[in-house]
Amino acid sequence: MKVLICAFYFPPAGGGGVQRPLRFAQHLAALGIETHVLAPSDPRWVHRDEELALPANVRVHRARYLGPRGRLPAEELHNRHGVDRLARQLSLTPRRLLVPDENVSWLLTAIGAANRIVRRERIDVMLTTSPPSSVHLIGAAAKRTTGVRWVADLRDSMLANPNRRVARLARIKERSHNAVAHLVARQADATVAVTETIAAEIGRLGSSGQLVVIPNGCDFDDFANLEYRRGERFRITHTGSFFGPRDPRPFLRALAMVDADIVARFVGDFRAADRLWASRLGLGDRLELRPFQPHVQTLALQRDSEALLLLLPEIGERGRDVPSGKIYEYLAAERPILAAVPPSGTAERLVRECGAGIVVAPDDVEGIANALVTLEGRWRSDDDLEIRLAPNVREALSRHSRAAELAELVRSLARAPP
């Protein structure tokens, strides 16, 4: 039994999007499936993490990347004006013209590489995992050319909000994403979705293959040798980048309201506009901003915190079903979580069912402030804030269990008649 995973984000790329394909590869190989990975040679990612180890029993193949380097347009345009801003906008234009996404040019080399690997290694099942959406075009091409069984793994929705008013270019890109989603629904032998909402979207398109929900999972072993040492101050830590509607400002307002010795640590990309805004609150050393860190160091900071901060915006029904892969890291760290997340959503349910912390609405500044006071008060009174998940909960949430579900799916596809 042989599987080829095609992933745009794979070490030495850094960031949260790397973990799902990396862990799938690791665990599928451990479950006795010969596992190959096709990834870009050097797509000039925004973040690199040279400390991420590749599984020894996984064969990694590289296809040259010919596209634009990863960029953070909002950061590049921040505080630029006049001719300088116009020049920078023009430099960003070519990547915006690529559809369905700026990484689509990888297909120029990746499709041929995938076909060669499938034939040479006699691959039974190929799995493409997005984002970016364009990676699924590689799976569709390989299936058409070689007849390999194709599984599409969707970590984000590919369908646009039909009621959203956007510019003409954005509308073209959204339509192209919709076209890829229809292609997945019609041609993939199976679709794996990270949430029920994403699965339902593909189902409504008339999915002809199997449709399975496999959420992200917890890597408990990553925290086995990481220690928590009680700090001199109450440290609450947020890890990860801020992009799109994600907003730290309600939390920062709440922190400014609280009369307690709390230090908030933000590890990752903090937008320049938010940094400037926060400087006006007079938080001083109560706000600690750290740049992107290698994954192992990020986990150590999560574990060595009094509490962890989860911020998810309210973006309607679709957003309530997206708990963010970060919450599984937080649960594995076994420190209490202050979750400012959409009510009645998956993230809220996970935190409450696991007894892992306090949940408030994302824009409830007073509720966030009260939660900070509660957590800091428990810590100050020497309360043991450790979160201890029941063994059956740990097993259900573990990444190994999630990968076992995927292994069962790919084996069933390999056994099925043509």
Short mmCIF file of C-alpha atoms in Angstrom, two decimals:
data_model
loop_
_atom_site.label_atom_id
_atom_site.label_comp_id
_atom_site.label_asym_id
_atom_site.label_seq_id
_atom_site.Cartn_x
_atom_site.Cartn_y
_atom_site.Cartn_z
CA MET A 1 0.00 0.00 0.00
CA LYS A 2 1.55 3.30 -1.13
CA VAL A 3 0.36 6.89 -0.66
CA LEU A 4 1.61 10.14 -2.15
CA ILE A 5 0.79 13.32 -0.20
CA CYS A 6 1.01 16.51 -2.25
CA ALA A 7 1.41 19.57 0.00
CA PHE A 8 2.53 23.11 -0.74
CA TYR A 9 3.31 23.77 2.93
CA PHE A 10 5.82 21.23 4.19
CA PRO A 11 9.12 21.59 6.05
CA PRO A 12 11.26 23.60 5.87
CA ALA A 13 8.18 25.82 5.59
CA GLY A 14 7.10 27.15 8.98
CA GLY A 15 3.75 28.02 10.51
CA GLY A 16 0.64 26.20 11.60
CA GLY A 17 -0.37 25.05 8.11
CA VAL A 18 2.60 22.68 7.97
CA GLN A 19 1.51 20.44 10.84
CA ARG A 20 -1.44 18.57 9.28
CA PRO A 21 0.39 17.20 6.19
CA LEU A 22 3.56 16.58 8.22
CA ARG A 23 1.72 14.59 10.89
CA PHE A 24 -0.38 12.69 8.38
CA ALA A 25 2.82 11.60 6.64
CA GLN A 26 4.44 10.62 9.93
CA HIS A 27 1.52 8.60 11.25
CA LEU A 28 0.54 6.95 7.97
CA ALA A 29 4.10 5.63 7.69
CA ALA A 30 3.96 4.40 11.30
CA LEU A 31 0.71 2.57 10.45
CA GLY A 32 2.49 0.54 7.79
CA ILE A 33 1.64 2.57 4.69
CA GLU A 34 4.58 3.43 2.44
CA THR A 35 4.34 7.21 2.38
CA HIS A 36 5.75 9.64 -0.17
CA VAL A 37 5.43 13.44 -0.12
CA LEU A 38 5.64 15.88 -3.03
CA ALA A 39 6.43 19.45 -1.95
CA PRO A 40 8.04 22.54 -3.51
CA SER A 41 11.82 22.79 -3.59
CA ASP A 42 11.88 26.39 -2.34
CA PRO A 43 8.72 28.46 -2.74
CA ARG A 44 10.21 31.29 -0.66
CA TRP A 45 7.66 30.91 2.14
CA VAL A 46 6.92 33.81 4.47
CA HIS A 47 8.28 31.68 7.34
CA ARG A 48 10.88 28.92 7.43
CA ASP A 49 11.42 26.48 10.27
CA GLU A 50 14.69 24.63 9.82
CA GLU A 51 14.19 22.85 13.17
CA LEU A 52 11.18 20.84 11.98
CA ALA A 53 12.36 17.26 11.54
CA LEU A 54 11.21 15.19 8.58
CA PRO A 55 10.00 11.67 9.42
CA ALA A 56 12.81 9.22 8.74
CA ASN A 57 10.49 6.65 7.15
CA VAL A 58 8.86 9.08 4.67
CA ARG A 59 10.29 9.77 1.20
CA VAL A 60 10.11 13.46 0.30
CA HIS A 61 10.23 14.50 -3.37
CA ARG A 62 10.70 18.10 -4.46
CA ALA A 63 9.43 19.92 -7.54
CA ARG A 64 10.91 23.28 -8.44
CA TYR A 65 8.77 26.28 -7.58
CA LEU A 66 8.61 29.06 -10.18
CA GLY A 67 6.11 31.44 -8.55
CA PRO A 68 6.26 34.62 -6.47
CA ARG A 69 7.69 34.60 -2.97
CA GLY A 70 5.41 34.66 0.05
CA ARG A 71 4.52 38.18 1.14
CA LEU A 72 2.40 40.05 3.65
CA PRO A 73 0.84 42.80 1.50
CA ALA A 74 -0.86 44.65 4.37
CA GLU A 75 2.44 44.92 6.21
CA GLU A 76 4.30 46.09 3.13
CA LEU A 77 1.73 48.84 2.51
CA HIS A 78 1.47 49.98 6.13
CA ASN A 79 2.51 53.59 6.68
CA ARG A 80 3.39 54.12 3.00
CA HIS A 81 1.91 57.07 1.20
CA GLY A 82 1.82 58.73 -2.20
CA VAL A 83 4.20 57.53 -4.89
CA ASP A 84 5.91 55.13 -2.50
CA ARG A 85 2.63 53.35 -1.72
CA LEU A 86 1.62 53.27 -5.40
CA ALA A 87 4.96 51.72 -6.37
CA ARG A 88 4.59 49.03 -3.74
CA GLN A 89 1.02 48.30 -4.85
CA LEU A 90 2.22 47.89 -8.42
CA SER A 91 4.90 45.44 -7.27
CA LEU A 92 2.17 43.34 -5.67
CA THR A 93 -0.11 43.34 -8.72
CA PRO A 94 1.34 40.38 -10.68
CA ARG A 95 0.70 37.89 -7.87
CA ARG A 96 -2.88 39.14 -7.56
CA LEU A 97 -3.54 38.31 -11.21
CA LEU A 98 -2.80 34.61 -10.70
CA VAL A 99 -5.89 32.40 -10.29
CA PRO A 100 -7.10 30.62 -8.30
CA ASP A 101 -4.17 31.69 -6.08
CA GLU A 102 -0.66 33.07 -6.30
CA ASN A 103 0.89 29.60 -5.96
CA VAL A 104 -0.75 28.14 -9.07
CA SER A 105 2.50 28.40 -11.07
CA TRP A 106 3.87 25.47 -9.06
CA LEU A 107 1.70 23.28 -11.29
CA LEU A 108 4.16 23.87 -14.14
CA THR A 109 6.59 21.45 -12.49
CA ALA A 110 4.44 19.68 -9.89
CA ILE A 111 2.02 17.95 -12.28
CA GLY A 112 4.82 16.27 -14.22
CA ALA A 113 6.62 15.32 -11.01
CA ALA A 114 3.44 13.83 -9.53
CA ASN A 115 2.82 11.73 -12.63
CA ARG A 116 6.39 10.41 -12.61
CA ILE A 117 6.25 9.52 -8.91
CA VAL A 118 2.89 7.78 -9.24
CA ARG A 119 4.16 5.63 -12.09
CA ARG A 120 7.66 4.95 -10.80
CA GLU A 121 6.64 4.17 -7.23
CA ARG A 122 3.34 2.52 -8.17
CA ILE A 123 1.34 4.79 -5.91
CA ASP A 124 -2.12 3.50 -4.96
CA VAL A 125 -3.67 6.71 -3.57
CA MET A 126 -2.69 10.36 -3.97
CA LEU A 127 -3.77 12.92 -1.37
CA THR A 128 -3.70 16.66 -2.11
CA THR A 129 -4.09 18.98 0.86
CA SER A 130 -5.06 22.65 0.65
CA PRO A 131 -4.47 25.54 1.04
CA PRO A 132 -3.66 26.65 -1.57
CA SER A 133 -6.67 25.54 -3.61
CA SER A 134 -4.56 25.10 -6.74
CA VAL A 135 -2.85 22.04 -5.25
CA HIS A 136 -5.99 20.01 -6.02
CA LEU A 137 -5.46 20.60 -9.72
CA ILE A 138 -2.36 18.41 -9.38
CA GLY A 139 -4.48 15.57 -8.00
CA ALA A 140 -7.06 15.92 -10.74
CA ALA A 141 -4.35 15.89 -13.43
CA ALA A 142 -2.61 12.85 -11.91
CA LYS A 143 -5.87 10.93 -11.73
CA ARG A 144 -6.71 11.72 -15.35
CA THR A 145 -3.23 10.78 -16.60
CA THR A 146 -2.34 7.77 -14.45
CA GLY A 147 -5.66 6.53 -13.04
CA VAL A 148 -4.40 6.87 -9.44
CA ARG A 149 -7.10 7.16 -6.75
CA TRP A 150 -7.34 10.77 -5.57
CA VAL A 151 -8.26 12.12 -2.13
CA ALA A 152 -8.71 15.89 -1.65
CA ASP A 153 -8.05 17.15 1.89
CA LEU A 154 -9.74 20.52 2.54
CA ARG A 155 -8.53 22.58 5.50
CA ASP A 156 -10.33 25.75 4.42
CA SER A 157 -13.54 26.52 2.57
CA MET A 158 -13.06 27.07 -1.16
CA LEU A 159 -16.48 28.57 -1.77
CA ALA A 160 -17.08 32.32 -1.80
CA ASN A 161 -19.83 34.05 0.12
CA PRO A 162 -22.38 34.80 -2.64
CA ASN A 163 -23.69 37.84 -0.76
CA ARG A 164 -20.30 39.49 -0.36
CA ARG A 165 -19.61 42.53 -2.52
CA VAL A 166 -16.04 42.53 -3.80
CA ALA A 167 -14.02 44.11 -6.59
CA ARG A 168 -13.97 42.60 -10.08
CA LEU A 169 -10.55 40.93 -9.68
CA ALA A 170 -11.57 39.44 -6.33
CA ARG A 171 -14.77 38.13 -7.91
CA ILE A 172 -12.75 36.41 -10.65
CA LYS A 173 -10.54 34.75 -8.03
CA GLU A 174 -13.58 33.63 -6.04
CA ARG A 175 -15.15 32.09 -9.14
CA SER A 176 -11.92 30.21 -9.83
CA HIS A 177 -11.93 28.83 -6.28
CA ASN A 178 -15.53 27.76 -6.81
CA ALA A 179 -14.49 26.01 -10.03
CA VAL A 180 -11.80 24.05 -8.16
CA ALA A 181 -14.38 23.09 -5.51
CA HIS A 182 -16.70 21.76 -8.24
CA LEU A 183 -13.79 19.83 -9.74
CA VAL A 184 -13.07 18.23 -6.36
CA ALA A 185 -16.73 17.32 -5.91
CA ARG A 186 -17.01 15.73 -9.36
CA GLN A 187 -13.67 13.94 -9.72
CA ALA A 188 -12.10 13.15 -6.33
CA ASP A 189 -12.58 9.55 -5.21
CA ALA A 190 -12.91 10.88 -1.68
CA THR A 191 -12.93 14.27 0.01
CA VAL A 192 -11.64 14.77 3.54
CA ALA A 193 -12.82 17.96 5.27
CA VAL A 194 -11.51 19.40 8.50
CA THR A 195 -15.01 20.51 9.57
CA GLU A 196 -18.63 19.50 9.03
CA THR A 197 -19.38 22.84 7.37
CA ILE A 198 -16.71 22.36 4.70
CA ALA A 199 -17.91 18.80 4.11
CA ALA A 200 -21.49 20.02 3.72
CA GLU A 201 -20.39 22.60 1.16
CA ILE A 202 -18.80 19.91 -1.01
CA GLY A 203 -21.81 17.65 -0.47
CA ARG A 204 -24.14 20.33 -1.80
CA LEU A 205 -22.08 20.44 -4.99
CA GLY A 206 -23.07 16.84 -5.66
CA SER A 207 -19.96 15.05 -4.45
CA SER A 208 -19.54 11.76 -6.32
CA GLY A 209 -16.91 10.27 -4.00
CA GLN A 210 -16.76 9.44 -0.32
CA LEU A 211 -17.08 12.41 2.02
CA VAL A 212 -15.31 12.16 5.39
CA VAL A 213 -14.70 14.65 8.22
CA ILE A 214 -11.28 14.31 9.89
CA PRO A 215 -10.57 17.29 12.18
CA ASN A 216 -7.12 18.37 13.26
CA GLY A 217 -5.72 16.64 16.31
CA CYS A 218 -3.48 16.94 19.35
CA ASP A 219 0.19 15.96 19.31
CA PHE A 220 0.51 15.10 23.00
CA ASP A 221 3.96 13.58 22.56
CA ASP A 222 5.33 16.97 21.53
CA PHE A 223 4.77 18.24 25.08
CA ALA A 224 6.03 15.14 26.93
CA ASN A 225 9.38 16.70 27.89
CA LEU A 226 8.30 20.33 28.15
CA GLU A 227 8.00 21.83 31.62
CA TYR A 228 5.80 24.44 33.22
CA ARG A 229 7.57 26.61 35.79
CA ARG A 230 5.40 28.98 37.77
CA GLY A 231 6.23 32.53 36.70
CA GLU A 232 6.72 35.58 38.88
CA ARG A 233 3.90 37.20 36.89
CA PHE A 234 0.75 35.75 35.33
CA ARG A 235 1.70 35.03 31.71
CA ILE A 236 -0.99 34.51 29.09
CA THR A 237 0.34 33.52 25.66
CA HIS A 238 -1.06 33.77 22.15
CA THR A 239 0.80 32.02 19.33
CA GLY A 240 0.21 32.46 15.62
CA SER A 241 -0.31 35.21 13.08
CA PHE A 242 -3.03 37.82 12.74
CA PHE A 243 -4.56 38.03 9.29
CA GLY A 244 -7.91 38.91 7.77
CA PRO A 245 -10.53 39.70 10.42
CA ARG A 246 -8.54 38.29 13.35
CA ASP A 247 -8.32 41.12 15.86
CA PRO A 248 -6.32 41.45 19.12
CA ARG A 249 -7.82 44.80 20.05
CA PRO A 250 -10.79 43.68 22.22
CA PHE A 251 -8.38 41.60 24.30
CA LEU A 252 -5.88 44.46 24.57
CA ARG A 253 -8.66 46.82 25.70
CA ALA A 254 -9.61 44.28 28.36
CA LEU A 255 -6.00 43.92 29.49
CA ALA A 256 -5.74 47.71 29.88
CA MET A 257 -8.86 47.65 32.10
CA VAL A 258 -7.52 45.02 34.49
CA ASP A 259 -5.62 46.07 37.60
CA ALA A 260 -3.47 42.95 37.91
CA ASP A 261 0.12 41.98 37.17
CA ILE A 262 -0.58 40.18 33.90
CA VAL A 263 1.78 40.02 30.94
CA ALA A 264 0.33 39.11 27.55
CA ARG A 265 2.80 37.40 25.21
CA PHE A 266 2.05 37.42 21.48
CA VAL A 267 4.32 35.06 19.53
CA GLY A 268 4.20 35.40 15.74
CA ASP A 269 3.21 38.09 13.28
CA PHE A 270 1.62 41.11 14.96
CA ARG A 271 0.37 43.60 12.40
CA ALA A 272 2.15 46.95 12.37
CA ALA A 273 -1.21 48.76 12.59
CA ASP A 274 -2.14 46.79 15.72
CA ARG A 275 1.30 47.42 17.21
CA LEU A 276 0.89 51.16 16.73
CA TRP A 277 -2.65 51.06 18.15
CA ALA A 278 -1.53 49.07 21.20
CA SER A 279 1.26 51.52 21.97
CA ARG A 280 -1.40 54.13 22.81
CA LEU A 281 -2.88 51.99 25.59
CA GLY A 282 0.10 52.46 27.88
CA LEU A 283 0.50 48.76 28.61
CA GLY A 284 4.27 49.00 28.98
CA ASP A 285 5.87 45.70 29.94
CA ARG A 286 2.46 44.06 30.26
CA LEU A 287 2.55 43.49 26.50
CA GLU A 288 5.33 41.35 25.05
CA LEU A 289 5.61 40.95 21.28
CA ARG A 290 7.83 38.23 19.87
CA PRO A 291 8.50 37.46 16.20
CA PHE A 292 7.83 34.11 14.53
CA GLN A 293 9.47 31.24 16.43
CA PRO A 294 10.37 27.69 15.36
CA HIS A 295 7.61 25.22 16.20
CA VAL A 296 9.46 23.54 19.05
CA GLN A 297 10.08 26.88 20.75
CA THR A 298 6.46 27.90 20.27
CA LEU A 299 5.30 24.72 22.01
CA ALA A 300 7.71 25.34 24.89
CA LEU A 301 6.26 28.83 25.37
CA GLN A 302 2.71 27.43 25.31
CA ARG A 303 3.55 24.88 27.98
CA ASP A 304 5.45 27.41 30.11
CA SER A 305 2.50 29.79 30.46
CA GLU A 306 -0.05 30.36 33.18
CA ALA A 307 -2.77 30.48 30.50
CA LEU A 308 -3.22 30.47 26.72
CA LEU A 309 -5.18 32.92 24.59
CA LEU A 310 -7.36 31.87 21.66
CA LEU A 311 -8.84 34.64 19.50
CA LEU A 312 -11.27 33.76 16.70
CA PRO A 313 -13.43 36.40 14.98
CA GLU A 314 -17.17 36.32 14.51
CA ILE A 315 -17.60 35.90 10.74
CA GLY A 316 -20.98 34.22 10.49
CA GLU A 317 -22.12 30.62 10.40
CA ARG A 318 -19.13 29.31 8.43
CA GLY A 319 -16.67 30.74 10.97
CA ARG A 320 -18.34 29.04 13.94
CA ASP A 321 -17.36 25.62 12.62
CA VAL A 322 -13.66 26.45 12.21
CA PRO A 323 -11.93 25.89 15.56
CA SER A 324 -8.39 26.66 14.27
CA GLY A 325 -5.64 24.04 14.47
CA LYS A 326 -4.13 26.10 17.28
CA ILE A 327 -6.76 24.97 19.76
CA TYR A 328 -5.49 21.39 19.52
CA GLU A 329 -1.97 22.54 20.38
CA TYR A 330 -3.40 24.45 23.34
CA LEU A 331 -5.31 21.40 24.56
CA ALA A 332 -2.16 19.27 24.27
CA ALA A 333 -0.21 21.87 26.29
CA GLU A 334 -2.71 21.31 29.13
CA ARG A 335 -2.74 24.93 30.31
CA PRO A 336 -6.06 26.78 30.81
CA ILE A 337 -7.43 28.57 27.76
CA LEU A 338 -9.08 31.97 27.60
CA ALA A 339 -11.12 31.48 24.44
CA ALA A 340 -12.59 34.65 22.93
CA VAL A 341 -14.43 32.79 20.19
CA PRO A 342 -17.82 32.78 18.40
CA PRO A 343 -20.60 31.45 20.65
CA SER A 344 -22.14 28.08 19.82
CA GLY A 345 -19.17 27.16 17.66
CA THR A 346 -16.76 24.23 17.54
CA ALA A 347 -14.03 26.02 19.49
CA GLU A 348 -16.44 26.87 22.31
CA ARG A 349 -17.70 23.27 22.40
CA LEU A 350 -14.19 21.82 22.58
CA VAL A 351 -13.11 24.11 25.42
CA ARG A 352 -16.27 23.48 27.43
CA GLU A 353 -16.40 19.70 26.87
CA CYS A 354 -12.75 19.34 27.85
CA GLY A 355 -13.14 21.65 30.87
CA ALA A 356 -10.14 23.49 29.44
CA GLY A 357 -10.84 27.10 30.30
CA ILE A 358 -13.16 30.10 30.02
CA VAL A 359 -15.17 31.03 26.92
CA VAL A 360 -16.37 34.55 26.05
CA ALA A 361 -17.55 36.23 22.85
CA PRO A 362 -14.73 37.65 20.71
CA ASP A 363 -15.81 41.30 21.09
CA ASP A 364 -16.92 41.11 24.76
CA VAL A 365 -14.26 43.36 26.30
CA GLU A 366 -15.79 43.27 29.79
CA GLY A 367 -16.18 39.48 29.65
CA ILE A 368 -12.54 39.08 28.62
CA ALA A 369 -11.46 41.36 31.47
CA ASN A 370 -13.49 39.33 33.98
CA ALA A 371 -11.97 36.10 32.66
CA LEU A 372 -8.46 37.53 33.10
CA VAL A 373 -9.24 38.52 36.67
CA THR A 374 -10.66 35.06 37.41
CA LEU A 375 -7.66 33.18 36.00
CA GLU A 376 -5.11 35.48 37.62
CA GLY A 377 -6.93 35.23 40.96
CA ARG A 378 -6.88 31.43 40.88
CA TRP A 379 -3.18 31.49 40.06
CA ARG A 380 -2.40 34.00 42.80
CA SER A 381 -4.18 31.79 45.35
CA ASP A 382 -1.89 28.91 44.31
CA ASP A 383 -4.70 27.05 42.56
CA ASP A 384 -3.40 24.28 40.29
CA LEU A 385 -4.39 25.50 36.83
CA GLU A 386 -3.20 22.33 35.07
CA ILE A 387 -5.76 20.91 32.63
CA ARG A 388 -5.94 17.12 32.87
CA LEU A 389 -7.80 15.52 30.01
CA ALA A 390 -9.36 12.10 30.55
CA PRO A 391 -7.56 9.21 28.79
CA ASN A 392 -10.51 8.57 26.46
CA VAL A 393 -10.60 12.27 25.52
CA ARG A 394 -6.87 12.28 24.82
CA GLU A 395 -7.24 9.23 22.60
CA ALA A 396 -10.17 10.70 20.67
CA LEU A 397 -8.35 14.00 20.09
CA SER A 398 -4.93 12.56 19.28
CA ARG A 399 -3.43 13.12 15.85
CA HIS A 400 -2.63 9.39 15.72
CA SER A 401 -6.35 8.58 15.92
CA ARG A 402 -7.13 11.09 13.16
CA ALA A 403 -4.42 9.56 10.94
CA ALA A 404 -5.83 6.09 11.60
CA GLU A 405 -9.15 7.30 10.14
CA LEU A 406 -7.30 8.53 7.06
CA ALA A 407 -5.41 5.23 6.79
CA GLU A 408 -8.71 3.33 6.83
CA LEU A 409 -10.04 5.56 4.04
CA VAL A 410 -7.03 5.20 1.73
CA ARG A 411 -6.88 1.44 2.26
CA SER A 412 -10.54 1.13 1.32
CA LEU A 413 -9.90 3.11 -1.87
CA ALA A 414 -6.89 0.99 -2.78
CA ARG A 415 -8.93 -2.21 -2.33
CA ALA A 416 -11.92 -0.97 -4.33
CA PRO A 417 -12.23 -2.23 -7.92
CA PRO A 418 -11.47 0.27 -10.72
#
